[in-house]
PDB file of C-alpha atoms in Angstrom:
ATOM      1  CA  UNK A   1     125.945 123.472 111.295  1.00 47.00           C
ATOM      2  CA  UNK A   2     123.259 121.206 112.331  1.00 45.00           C
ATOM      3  CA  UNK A   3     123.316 122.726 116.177  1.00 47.00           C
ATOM      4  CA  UNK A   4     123.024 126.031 114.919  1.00 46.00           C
ATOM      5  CA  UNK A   5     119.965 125.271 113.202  1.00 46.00           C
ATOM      6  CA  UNK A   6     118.714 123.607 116.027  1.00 42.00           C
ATOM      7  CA  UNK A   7     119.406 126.631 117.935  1.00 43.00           C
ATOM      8  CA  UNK A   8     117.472 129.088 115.620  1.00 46.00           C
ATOM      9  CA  UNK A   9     114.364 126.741 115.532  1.00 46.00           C
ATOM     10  CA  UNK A  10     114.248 126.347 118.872  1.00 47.00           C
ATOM     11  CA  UNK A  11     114.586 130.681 119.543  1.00 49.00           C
ATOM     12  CA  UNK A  12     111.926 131.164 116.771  1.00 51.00           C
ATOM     13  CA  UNK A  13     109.508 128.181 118.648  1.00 52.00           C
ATOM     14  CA  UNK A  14     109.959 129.968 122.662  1.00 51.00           C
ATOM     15  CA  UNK A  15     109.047 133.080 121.304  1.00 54.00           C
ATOM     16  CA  UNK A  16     105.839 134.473 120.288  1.00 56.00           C
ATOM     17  CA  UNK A  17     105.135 135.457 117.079  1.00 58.00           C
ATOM     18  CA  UNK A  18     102.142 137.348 116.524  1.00 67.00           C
ATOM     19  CA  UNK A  19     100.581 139.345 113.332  1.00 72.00           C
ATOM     20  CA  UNK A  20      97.964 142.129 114.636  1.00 81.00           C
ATOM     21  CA  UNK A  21      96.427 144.988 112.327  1.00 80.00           C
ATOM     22  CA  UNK A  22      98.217 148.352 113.299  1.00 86.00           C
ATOM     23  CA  UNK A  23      95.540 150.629 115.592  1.00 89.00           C
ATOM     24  CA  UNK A  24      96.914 153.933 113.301  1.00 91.00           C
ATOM     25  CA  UNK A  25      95.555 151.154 110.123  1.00 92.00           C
ATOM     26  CA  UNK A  26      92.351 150.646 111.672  1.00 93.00           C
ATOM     27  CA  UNK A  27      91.626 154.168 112.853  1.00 95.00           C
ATOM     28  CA  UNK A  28      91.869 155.572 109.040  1.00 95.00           C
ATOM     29  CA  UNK A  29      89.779 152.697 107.955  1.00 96.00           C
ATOM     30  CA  UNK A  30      87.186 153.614 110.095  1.00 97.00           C
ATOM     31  CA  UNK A  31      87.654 157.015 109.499  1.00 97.00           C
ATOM     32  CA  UNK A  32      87.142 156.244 105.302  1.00 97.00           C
ATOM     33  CA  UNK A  33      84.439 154.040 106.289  1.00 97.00           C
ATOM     34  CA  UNK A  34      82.671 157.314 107.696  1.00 98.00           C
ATOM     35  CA  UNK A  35      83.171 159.666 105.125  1.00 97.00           C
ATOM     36  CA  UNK A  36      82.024 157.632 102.544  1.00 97.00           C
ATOM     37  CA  UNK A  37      78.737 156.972 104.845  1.00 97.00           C
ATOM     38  CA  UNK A  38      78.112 160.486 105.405  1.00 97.00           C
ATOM     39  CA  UNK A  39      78.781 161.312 101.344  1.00 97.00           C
ATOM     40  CA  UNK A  40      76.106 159.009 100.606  1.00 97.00           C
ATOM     41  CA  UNK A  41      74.125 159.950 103.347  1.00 97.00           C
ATOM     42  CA  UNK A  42      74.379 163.536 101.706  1.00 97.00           C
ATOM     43  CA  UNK A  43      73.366 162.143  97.865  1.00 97.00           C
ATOM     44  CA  UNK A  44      70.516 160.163 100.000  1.00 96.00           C
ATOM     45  CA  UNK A  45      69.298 163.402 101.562  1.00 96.00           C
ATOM     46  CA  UNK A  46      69.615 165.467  98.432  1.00 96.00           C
ATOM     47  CA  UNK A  47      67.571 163.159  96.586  1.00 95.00           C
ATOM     48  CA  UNK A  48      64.408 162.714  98.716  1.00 95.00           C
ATOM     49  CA  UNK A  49      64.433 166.305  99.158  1.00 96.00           C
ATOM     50  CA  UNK A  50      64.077 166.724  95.038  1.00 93.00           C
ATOM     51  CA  UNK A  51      67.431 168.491  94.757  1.00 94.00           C
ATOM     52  CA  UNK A  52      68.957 165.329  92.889  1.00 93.00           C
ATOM     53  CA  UNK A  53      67.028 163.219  90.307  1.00 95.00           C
ATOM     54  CA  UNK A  54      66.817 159.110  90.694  1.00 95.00           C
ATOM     55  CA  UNK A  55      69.902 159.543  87.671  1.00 96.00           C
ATOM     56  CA  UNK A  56      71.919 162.181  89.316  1.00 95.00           C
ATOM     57  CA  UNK A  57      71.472 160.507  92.328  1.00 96.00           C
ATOM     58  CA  UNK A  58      72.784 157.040  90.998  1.00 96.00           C
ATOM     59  CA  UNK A  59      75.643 158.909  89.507  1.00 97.00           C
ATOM     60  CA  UNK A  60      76.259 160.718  92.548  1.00 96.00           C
ATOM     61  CA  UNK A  61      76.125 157.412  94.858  1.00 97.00           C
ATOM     62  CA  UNK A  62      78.963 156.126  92.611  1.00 97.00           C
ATOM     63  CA  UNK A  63      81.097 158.617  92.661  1.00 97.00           C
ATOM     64  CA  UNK A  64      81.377 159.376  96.127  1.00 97.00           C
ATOM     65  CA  UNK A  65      82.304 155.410  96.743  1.00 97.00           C
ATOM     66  CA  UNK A  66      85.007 155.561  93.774  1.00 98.00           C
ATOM     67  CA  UNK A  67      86.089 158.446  95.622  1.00 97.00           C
ATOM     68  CA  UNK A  68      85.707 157.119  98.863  1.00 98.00           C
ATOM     69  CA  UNK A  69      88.279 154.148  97.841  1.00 98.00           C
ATOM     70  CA  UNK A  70      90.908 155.734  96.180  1.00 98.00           C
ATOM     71  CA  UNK A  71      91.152 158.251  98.810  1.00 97.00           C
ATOM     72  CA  UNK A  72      91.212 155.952 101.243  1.00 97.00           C
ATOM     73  CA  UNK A  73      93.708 153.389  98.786  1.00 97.00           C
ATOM     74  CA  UNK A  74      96.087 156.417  98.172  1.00 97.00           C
ATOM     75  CA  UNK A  75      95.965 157.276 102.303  1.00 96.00           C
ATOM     76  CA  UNK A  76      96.797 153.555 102.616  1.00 95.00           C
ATOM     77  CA  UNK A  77      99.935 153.465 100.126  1.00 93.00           C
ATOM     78  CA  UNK A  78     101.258 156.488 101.753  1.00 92.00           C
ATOM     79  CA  UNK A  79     101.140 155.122 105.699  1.00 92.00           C
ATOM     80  CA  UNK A  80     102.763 151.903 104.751  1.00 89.00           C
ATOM     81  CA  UNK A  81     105.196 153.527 102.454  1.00 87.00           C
ATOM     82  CA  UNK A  82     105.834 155.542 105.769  1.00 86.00           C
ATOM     83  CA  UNK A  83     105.409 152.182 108.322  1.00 83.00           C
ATOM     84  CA  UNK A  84     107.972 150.319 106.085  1.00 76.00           C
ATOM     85  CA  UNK A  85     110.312 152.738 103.870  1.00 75.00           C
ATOM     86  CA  UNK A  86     112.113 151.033 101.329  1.00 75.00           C
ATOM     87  CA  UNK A  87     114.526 153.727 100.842  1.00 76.00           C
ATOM     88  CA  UNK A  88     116.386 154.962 104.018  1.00 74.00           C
ATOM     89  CA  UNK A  89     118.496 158.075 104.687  1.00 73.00           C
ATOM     90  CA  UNK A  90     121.668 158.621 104.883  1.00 78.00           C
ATOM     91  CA  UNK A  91     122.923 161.090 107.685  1.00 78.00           C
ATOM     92  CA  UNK A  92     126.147 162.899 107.277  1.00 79.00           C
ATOM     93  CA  UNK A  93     127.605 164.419 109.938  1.00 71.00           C
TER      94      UNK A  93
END
């Protein structure tokens, strides 16, 4: 028992183990990230033209970041639920 713990050690030591953010992750981050810039960008650009009052404006900011983040939290919990299924199918044939 003792060798073949020895022997799984020393597999998991040789090889390389590394943890790296997922480019598919990062591209729909950065994507998000945008969005939300270019909604408040919008609010921004509304309100020094006089469309939006300081108020509206404030309101406006926060919605578009709550919006932002659970767009971007609901994108998020639907690629890893995709990366990682718990549930797998079952192919008859």
């Amino acid at each position: 028992i003792e060798k073949h713990r020895f022997s799984i050690y020393r597999h998991r030591k040789n090889r390389q183990e590394t943890m790296s953010i997922p480019s598919t992750l990062v591209t729909g981050t950065i994507a998000y990230l945008v969005l939300g810039i270019v909604l408040i960008g919008i609010i921004f650009s509304a309100r020094s033209v006089g469309k939006l009052s300081k108020d509206d404006a404030a309101v406006g900011n926060v919605v578009a970041i709550i919006a932002t983040v659970s767009m971007w939290l609901f994108w998020l919990c639907a690629w890893m639920h995709q990366w990682h299924p718990l549930i797998q199918p079952i192919y008859e044939g």
